[in-house]
GROMACS .gro file of C-alpha atoms in nm:
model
  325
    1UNK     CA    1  13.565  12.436  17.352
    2UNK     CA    2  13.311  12.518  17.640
    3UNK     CA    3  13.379  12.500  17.939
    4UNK     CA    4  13.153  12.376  18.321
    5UNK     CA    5  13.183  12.567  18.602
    6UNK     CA    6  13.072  12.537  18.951
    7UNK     CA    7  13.116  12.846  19.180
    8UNK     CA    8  12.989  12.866  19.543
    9UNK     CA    9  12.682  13.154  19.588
   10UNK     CA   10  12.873  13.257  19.905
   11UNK     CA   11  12.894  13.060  20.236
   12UNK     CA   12  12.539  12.995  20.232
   13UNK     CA   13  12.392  13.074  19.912
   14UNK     CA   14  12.329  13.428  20.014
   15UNK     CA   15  12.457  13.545  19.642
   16UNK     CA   16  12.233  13.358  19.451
   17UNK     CA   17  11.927  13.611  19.486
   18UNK     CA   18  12.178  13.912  19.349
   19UNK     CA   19  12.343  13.731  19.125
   20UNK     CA   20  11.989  13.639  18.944
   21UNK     CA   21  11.886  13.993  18.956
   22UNK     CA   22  12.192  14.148  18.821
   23UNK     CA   23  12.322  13.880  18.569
   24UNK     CA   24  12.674  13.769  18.752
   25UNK     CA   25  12.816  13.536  18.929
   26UNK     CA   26  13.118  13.659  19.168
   27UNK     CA   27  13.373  13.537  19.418
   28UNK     CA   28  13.497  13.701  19.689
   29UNK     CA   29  13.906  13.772  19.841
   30UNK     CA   30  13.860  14.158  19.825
   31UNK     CA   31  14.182  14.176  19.986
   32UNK     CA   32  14.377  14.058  19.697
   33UNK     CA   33  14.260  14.356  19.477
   34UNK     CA   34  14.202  14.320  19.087
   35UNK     CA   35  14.330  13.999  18.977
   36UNK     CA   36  14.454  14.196  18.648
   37UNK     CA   37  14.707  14.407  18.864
   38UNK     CA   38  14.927  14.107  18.900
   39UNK     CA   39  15.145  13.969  18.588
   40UNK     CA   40  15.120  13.600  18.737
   41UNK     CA   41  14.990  13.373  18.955
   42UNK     CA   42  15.292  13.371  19.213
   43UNK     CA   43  15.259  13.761  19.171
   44UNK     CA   44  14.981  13.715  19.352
   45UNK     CA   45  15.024  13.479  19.619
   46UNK     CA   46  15.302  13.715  19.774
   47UNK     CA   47  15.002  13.952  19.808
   48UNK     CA   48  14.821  13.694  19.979
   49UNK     CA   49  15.086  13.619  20.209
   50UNK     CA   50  15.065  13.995  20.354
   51UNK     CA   51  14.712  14.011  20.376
   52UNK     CA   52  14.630  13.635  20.466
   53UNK     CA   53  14.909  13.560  20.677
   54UNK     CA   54  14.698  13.453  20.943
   55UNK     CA   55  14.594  13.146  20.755
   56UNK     CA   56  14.795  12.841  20.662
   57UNK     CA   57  15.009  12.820  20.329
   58UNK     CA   58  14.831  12.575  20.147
   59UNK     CA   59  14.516  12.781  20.216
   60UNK     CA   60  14.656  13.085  20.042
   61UNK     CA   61  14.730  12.853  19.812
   62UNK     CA   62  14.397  12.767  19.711
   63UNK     CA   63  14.241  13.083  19.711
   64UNK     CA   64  14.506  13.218  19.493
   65UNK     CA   65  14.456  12.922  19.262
   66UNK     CA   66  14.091  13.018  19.282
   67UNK     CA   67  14.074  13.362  19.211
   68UNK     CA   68  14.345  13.301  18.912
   69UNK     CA   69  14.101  13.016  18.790
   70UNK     CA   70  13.761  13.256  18.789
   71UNK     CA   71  14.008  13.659  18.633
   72UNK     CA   72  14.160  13.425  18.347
   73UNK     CA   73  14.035  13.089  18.278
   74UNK     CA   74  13.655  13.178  18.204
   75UNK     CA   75  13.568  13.211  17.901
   76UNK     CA   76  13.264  13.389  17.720
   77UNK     CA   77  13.028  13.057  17.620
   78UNK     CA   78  13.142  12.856  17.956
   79UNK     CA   79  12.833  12.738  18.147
   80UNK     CA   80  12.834  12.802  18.522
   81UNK     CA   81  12.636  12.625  18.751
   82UNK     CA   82  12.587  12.698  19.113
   83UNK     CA   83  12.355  12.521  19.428
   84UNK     CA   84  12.086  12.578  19.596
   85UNK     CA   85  12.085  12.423  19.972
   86UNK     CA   86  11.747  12.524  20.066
   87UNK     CA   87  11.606  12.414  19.711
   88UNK     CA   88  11.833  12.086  19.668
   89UNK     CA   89  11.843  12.179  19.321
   90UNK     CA   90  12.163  12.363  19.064
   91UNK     CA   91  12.106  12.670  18.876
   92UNK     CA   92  12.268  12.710  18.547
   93UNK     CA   93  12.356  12.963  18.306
   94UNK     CA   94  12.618  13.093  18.053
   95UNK     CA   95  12.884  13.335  18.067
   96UNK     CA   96  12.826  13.632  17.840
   97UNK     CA   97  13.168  13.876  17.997
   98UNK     CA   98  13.476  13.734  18.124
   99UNK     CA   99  13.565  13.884  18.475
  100UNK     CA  100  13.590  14.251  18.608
  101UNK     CA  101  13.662  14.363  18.941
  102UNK     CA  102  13.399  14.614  19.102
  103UNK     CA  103  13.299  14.646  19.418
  104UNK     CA  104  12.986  14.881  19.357
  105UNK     CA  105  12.789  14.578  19.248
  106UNK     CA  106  12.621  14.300  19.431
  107UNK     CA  107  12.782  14.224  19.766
  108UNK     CA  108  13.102  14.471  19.826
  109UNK     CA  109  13.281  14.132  20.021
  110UNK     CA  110  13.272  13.955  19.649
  111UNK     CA  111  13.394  14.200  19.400
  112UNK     CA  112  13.484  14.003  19.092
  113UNK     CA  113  13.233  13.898  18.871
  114UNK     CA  114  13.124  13.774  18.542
  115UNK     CA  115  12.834  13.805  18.343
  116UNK     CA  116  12.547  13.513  18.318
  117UNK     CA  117  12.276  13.460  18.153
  118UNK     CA  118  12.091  13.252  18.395
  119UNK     CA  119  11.835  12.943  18.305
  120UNK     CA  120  11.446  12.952  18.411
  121UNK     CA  121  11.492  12.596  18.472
  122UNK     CA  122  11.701  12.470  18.721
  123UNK     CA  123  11.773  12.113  18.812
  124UNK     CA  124  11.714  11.891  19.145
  125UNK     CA  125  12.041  11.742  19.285
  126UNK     CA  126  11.831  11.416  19.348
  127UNK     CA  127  11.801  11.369  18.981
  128UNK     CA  128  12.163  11.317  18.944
  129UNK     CA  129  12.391  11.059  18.909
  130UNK     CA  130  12.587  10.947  19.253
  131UNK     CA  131  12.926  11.012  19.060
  132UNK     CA  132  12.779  11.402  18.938
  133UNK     CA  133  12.668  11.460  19.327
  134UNK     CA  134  12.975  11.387  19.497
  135UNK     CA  135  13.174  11.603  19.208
  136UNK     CA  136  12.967  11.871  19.219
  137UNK     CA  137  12.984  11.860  19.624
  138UNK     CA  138  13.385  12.008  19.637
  139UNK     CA  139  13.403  12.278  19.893
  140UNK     CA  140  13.626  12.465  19.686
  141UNK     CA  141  13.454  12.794  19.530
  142UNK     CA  142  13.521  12.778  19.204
  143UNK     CA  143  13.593  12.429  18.985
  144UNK     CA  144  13.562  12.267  18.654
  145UNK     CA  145  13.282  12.051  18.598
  146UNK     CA  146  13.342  11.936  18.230
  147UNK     CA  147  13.249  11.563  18.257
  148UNK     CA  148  12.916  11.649  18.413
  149UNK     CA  149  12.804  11.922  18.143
  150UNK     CA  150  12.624  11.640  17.915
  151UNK     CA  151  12.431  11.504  18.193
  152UNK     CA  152  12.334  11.846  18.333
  153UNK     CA  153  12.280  11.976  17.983
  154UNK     CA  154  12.003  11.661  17.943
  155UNK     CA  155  11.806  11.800  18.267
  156UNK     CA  156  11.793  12.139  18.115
  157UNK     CA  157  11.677  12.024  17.746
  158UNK     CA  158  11.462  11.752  17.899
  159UNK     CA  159  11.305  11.872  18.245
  160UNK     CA  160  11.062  11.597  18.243
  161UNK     CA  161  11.351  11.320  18.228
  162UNK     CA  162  11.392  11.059  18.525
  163UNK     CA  163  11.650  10.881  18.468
  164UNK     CA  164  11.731  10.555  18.603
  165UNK     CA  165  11.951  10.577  18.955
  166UNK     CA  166  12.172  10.282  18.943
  167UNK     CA  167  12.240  10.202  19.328
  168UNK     CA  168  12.595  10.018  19.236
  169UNK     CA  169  12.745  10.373  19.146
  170UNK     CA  170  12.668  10.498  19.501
  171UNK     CA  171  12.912  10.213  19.572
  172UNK     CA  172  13.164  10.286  19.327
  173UNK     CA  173  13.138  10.671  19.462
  174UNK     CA  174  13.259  10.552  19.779
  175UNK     CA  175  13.506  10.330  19.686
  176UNK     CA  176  13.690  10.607  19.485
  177UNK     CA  177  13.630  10.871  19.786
  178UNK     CA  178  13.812  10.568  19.991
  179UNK     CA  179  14.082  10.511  19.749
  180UNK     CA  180  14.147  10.898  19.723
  181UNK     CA  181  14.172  10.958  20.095
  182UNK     CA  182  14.437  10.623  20.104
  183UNK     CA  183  14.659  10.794  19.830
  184UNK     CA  184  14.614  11.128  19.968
  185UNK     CA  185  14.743  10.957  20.297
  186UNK     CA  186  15.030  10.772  20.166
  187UNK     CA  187  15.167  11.077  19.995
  188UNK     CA  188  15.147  11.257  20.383
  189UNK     CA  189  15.343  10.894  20.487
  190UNK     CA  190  15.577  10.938  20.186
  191UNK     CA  191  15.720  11.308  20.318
  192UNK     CA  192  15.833  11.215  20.657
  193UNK     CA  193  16.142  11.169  20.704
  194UNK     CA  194  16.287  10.862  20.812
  195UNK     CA  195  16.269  10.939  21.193
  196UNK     CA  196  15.957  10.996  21.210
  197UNK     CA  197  15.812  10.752  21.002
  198UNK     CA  198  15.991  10.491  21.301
  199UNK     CA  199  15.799  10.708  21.513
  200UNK     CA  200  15.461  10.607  21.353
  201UNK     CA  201  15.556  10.278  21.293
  202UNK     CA  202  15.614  10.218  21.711
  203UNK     CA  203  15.329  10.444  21.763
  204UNK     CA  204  15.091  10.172  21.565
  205UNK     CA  205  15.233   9.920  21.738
  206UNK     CA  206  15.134  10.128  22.037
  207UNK     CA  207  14.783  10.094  21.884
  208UNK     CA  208  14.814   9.729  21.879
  209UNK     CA  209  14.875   9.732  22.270
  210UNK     CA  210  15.248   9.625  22.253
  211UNK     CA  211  15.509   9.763  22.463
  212UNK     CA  212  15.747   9.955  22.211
  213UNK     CA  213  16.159  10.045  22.230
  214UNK     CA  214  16.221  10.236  22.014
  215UNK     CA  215  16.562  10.307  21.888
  216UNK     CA  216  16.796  10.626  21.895
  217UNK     CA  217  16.938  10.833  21.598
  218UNK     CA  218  17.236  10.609  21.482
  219UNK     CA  219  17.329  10.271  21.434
  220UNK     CA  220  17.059  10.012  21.533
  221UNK     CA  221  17.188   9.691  21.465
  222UNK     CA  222  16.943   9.611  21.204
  223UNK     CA  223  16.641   9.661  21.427
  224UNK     CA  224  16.498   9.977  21.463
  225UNK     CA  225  16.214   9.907  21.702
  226UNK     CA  226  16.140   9.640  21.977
  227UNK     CA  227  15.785   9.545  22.059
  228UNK     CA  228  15.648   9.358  22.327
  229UNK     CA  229  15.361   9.237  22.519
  230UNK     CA  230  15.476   9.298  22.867
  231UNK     CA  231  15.626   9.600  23.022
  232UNK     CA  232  15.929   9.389  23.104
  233UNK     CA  233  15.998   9.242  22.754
  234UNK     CA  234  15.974   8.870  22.913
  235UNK     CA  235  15.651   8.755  22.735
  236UNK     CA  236  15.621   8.637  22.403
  237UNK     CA  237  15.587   8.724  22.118
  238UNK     CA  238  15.858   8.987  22.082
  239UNK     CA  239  15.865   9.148  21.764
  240UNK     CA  240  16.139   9.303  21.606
  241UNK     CA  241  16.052   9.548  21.357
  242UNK     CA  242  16.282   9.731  21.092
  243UNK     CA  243  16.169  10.013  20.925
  244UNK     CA  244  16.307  10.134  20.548
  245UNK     CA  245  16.210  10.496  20.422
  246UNK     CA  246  16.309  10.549  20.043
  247UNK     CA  247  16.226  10.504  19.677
  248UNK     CA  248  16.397  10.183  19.622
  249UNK     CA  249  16.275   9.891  19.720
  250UNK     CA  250  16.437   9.673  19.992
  251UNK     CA  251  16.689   9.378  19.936
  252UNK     CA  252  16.707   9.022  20.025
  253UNK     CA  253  16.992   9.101  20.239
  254UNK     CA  254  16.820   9.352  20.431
  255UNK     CA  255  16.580   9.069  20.529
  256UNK     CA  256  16.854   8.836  20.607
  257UNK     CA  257  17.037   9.105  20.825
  258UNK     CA  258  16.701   9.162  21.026
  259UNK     CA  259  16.626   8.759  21.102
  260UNK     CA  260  17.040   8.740  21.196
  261UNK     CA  261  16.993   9.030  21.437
  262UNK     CA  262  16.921   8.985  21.827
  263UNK     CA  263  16.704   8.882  21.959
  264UNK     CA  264  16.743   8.575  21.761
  265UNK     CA  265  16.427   8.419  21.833
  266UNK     CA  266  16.151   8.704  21.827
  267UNK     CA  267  15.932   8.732  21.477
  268UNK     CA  268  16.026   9.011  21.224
  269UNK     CA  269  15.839   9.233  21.045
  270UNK     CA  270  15.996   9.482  20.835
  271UNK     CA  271  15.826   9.782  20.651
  272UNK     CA  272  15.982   9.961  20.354
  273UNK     CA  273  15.790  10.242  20.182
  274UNK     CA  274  15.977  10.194  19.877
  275UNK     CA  275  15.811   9.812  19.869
  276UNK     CA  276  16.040   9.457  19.780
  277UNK     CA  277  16.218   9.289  19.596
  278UNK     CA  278  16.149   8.958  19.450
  279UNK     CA  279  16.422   8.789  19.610
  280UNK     CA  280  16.328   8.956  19.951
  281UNK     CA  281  15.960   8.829  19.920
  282UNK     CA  282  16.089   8.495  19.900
  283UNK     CA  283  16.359   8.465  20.171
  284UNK     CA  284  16.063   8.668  20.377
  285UNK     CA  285  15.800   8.417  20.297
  286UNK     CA  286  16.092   8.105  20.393
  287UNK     CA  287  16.142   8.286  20.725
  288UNK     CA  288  15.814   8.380  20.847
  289UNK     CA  289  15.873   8.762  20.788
  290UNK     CA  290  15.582   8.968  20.788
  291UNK     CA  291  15.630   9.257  20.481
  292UNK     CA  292  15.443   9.600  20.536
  293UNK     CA  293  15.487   9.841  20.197
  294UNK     CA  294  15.348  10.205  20.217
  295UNK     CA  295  14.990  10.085  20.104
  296UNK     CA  296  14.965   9.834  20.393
  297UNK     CA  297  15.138  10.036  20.583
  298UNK     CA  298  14.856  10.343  20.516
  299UNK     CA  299  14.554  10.117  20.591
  300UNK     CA  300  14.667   9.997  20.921
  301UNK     CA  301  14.767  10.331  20.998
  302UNK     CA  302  14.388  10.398  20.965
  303UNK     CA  303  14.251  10.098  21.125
  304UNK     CA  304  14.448  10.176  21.399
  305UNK     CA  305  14.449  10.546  21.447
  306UNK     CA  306  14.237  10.661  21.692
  307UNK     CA  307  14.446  10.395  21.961
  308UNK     CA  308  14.797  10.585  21.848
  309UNK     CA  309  14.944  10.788  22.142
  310UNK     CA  310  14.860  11.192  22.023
  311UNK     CA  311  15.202  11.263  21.962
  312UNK     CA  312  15.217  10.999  21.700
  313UNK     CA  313  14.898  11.099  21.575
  314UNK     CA  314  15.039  11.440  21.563
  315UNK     CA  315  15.283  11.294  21.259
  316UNK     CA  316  15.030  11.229  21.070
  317UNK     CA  317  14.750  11.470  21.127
  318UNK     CA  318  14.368  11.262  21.028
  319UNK     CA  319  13.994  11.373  20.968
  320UNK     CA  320  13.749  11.153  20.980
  321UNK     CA  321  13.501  11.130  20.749
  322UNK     CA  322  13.167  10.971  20.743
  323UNK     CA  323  12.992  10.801  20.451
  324UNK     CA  324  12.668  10.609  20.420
  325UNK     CA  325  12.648  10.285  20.436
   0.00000   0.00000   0.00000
């Protein structure tokens, strides 16, 4: 079955007038040697721990993943595409050699290559569908493309075509780029330990301008953080806050222990990662508690962020990211 490809012309497109000339396409990570030295894809990443050490892990990582992806998943028949910034536009062709490793040809700093047949025609970005564009915009180097091949494919038999832009999937786009970032978020949320997720917790109600006690390592008495308005803890509301950090969901009891729990008259709120259960909904919803589950708990982590004292930022390291409106 043929494959789509997208792989970066260098960091700005510098490759593209070699690659054209000479028939390739090729990544860089000279350091790493021939890909086909190494029996696997671990193999490899020790290398890259030597000679990349500098950089984080989960940047190795991805270059190893990378270079793996271009010396052994590329197959002769694939089409590749690659962008043009200056020309807005994607030039495509088809592989006609799986990878070799030489650093005689093209630029020495991107020794392995295939061989492409490159198209005449190339196609504008602003032809294409929202969904294709923001795809096709990874940073990564090299990526599969599949479910955009058809719709590419049409620009290259049909150069004339204009198709109709439908402005509600620039909407969807952003929605899913949203929705990514929130999972992508939780799953940061979900491998904190349970310290440090209390730390976060007080550190949003920071955010919210409360005062915020928070409690030591050990026994808490069913509340794990105090939060008030004044410095002194006289002026209401005061909200106790428990916070639950697991897979399994938290229990009716749990909810009962945290309204029983001094002080006896301040409102509740208790977060659990691992969600509720039915019966805890209910005596929560009797009670006045307020629930927070990871999901919640993620998007008011992001509403609130840039208020969070740095250190509790630091927990939970964020970029932001700007998207048109």
């Amino acid at each position: 079955m043929k494959q789509w490809w997208m792989i970066r012309a260098g960091d700005f497109n510098e490759l593209i007038p070699v690659w054209k000339e000479e028939g390739i396409a090729s990544i860089g990570w000279p350091q790493l040697g021939n890909p086909k030295y190494y029996r696997s894809k671990e193999e490899m990443l020790k290398k890259a721990n030597e000679v990349y050490q500098e950089h984080k892990p989960s940047t190795r990582r991805s270059w190893v993943s990378q270079v793996w992806r271009f010396s052994t998943e590329i197959k002769k028949g694939d089409r590749v595409i690659t962008y043009s910034k200056e020309l807005r536009e994607y030039l495509v062709g088809t592989v006609t050699e799986t990878h070799f490793f030489d650093n005689s040809i093209g630029n020495p700093n991107y020794p392995n290559h295939i061989r492409v047949e490159w198209e005449e025609i190339t196609v504008s970005r602003d032809l294409l569908s929202q969904a294709a564009k923001n795809s096709l915009g990874s940073v990564l180097t090299v990526f599969r493309v599949d479910q955009w091949g058809d719709e590419i494919e049409q620009f290259i038999e049909h150069p004339f075509w204009e198709p109709d832009i439908d402005e509600a999937d620039e909407d969807e786009v952003k929605e899913d780029l949203v929705g990514k970032a929130l999972v992508m978020i939780e799953d940061k949320v979900d491998i904190l330990d349970p310290w440090e997720l209390q730390d976060l917790v007080g550190g949003l109600l920071e955010a919210m301008n409360y005062n915020v006690r928070i409690s030591p390592k050990g026994p808490d008495g069913g509340v794990d953080i105090l939060a008030y308005k004044d410095a002194f803890g006289f002026e209401k509301p005061i909200v106790k806050v428990q916070v639950k950090h697991r897979k399994s969901a938290a229990s009716a009891p749990e909810i009962q222990q945290l309204l029983g729990a001094n002080p006896i008259d301040a409102n509740c709120l208790f977060v659990s990662t691992g969600g509720f259960t039915s019966q805890a909904e209910a005596v929560a919803k009797h009670n006045s508690v307020r629930l927070v589950d990871l999901e919640e708990l993620v998007r008011l982590i992001v509403e609130w962020y840039e208020n969070m004292p740095s250190d509790k930022r630091a927990l939970l390291p964020l970029q932001k990211v700007y998207v048109p409106e």
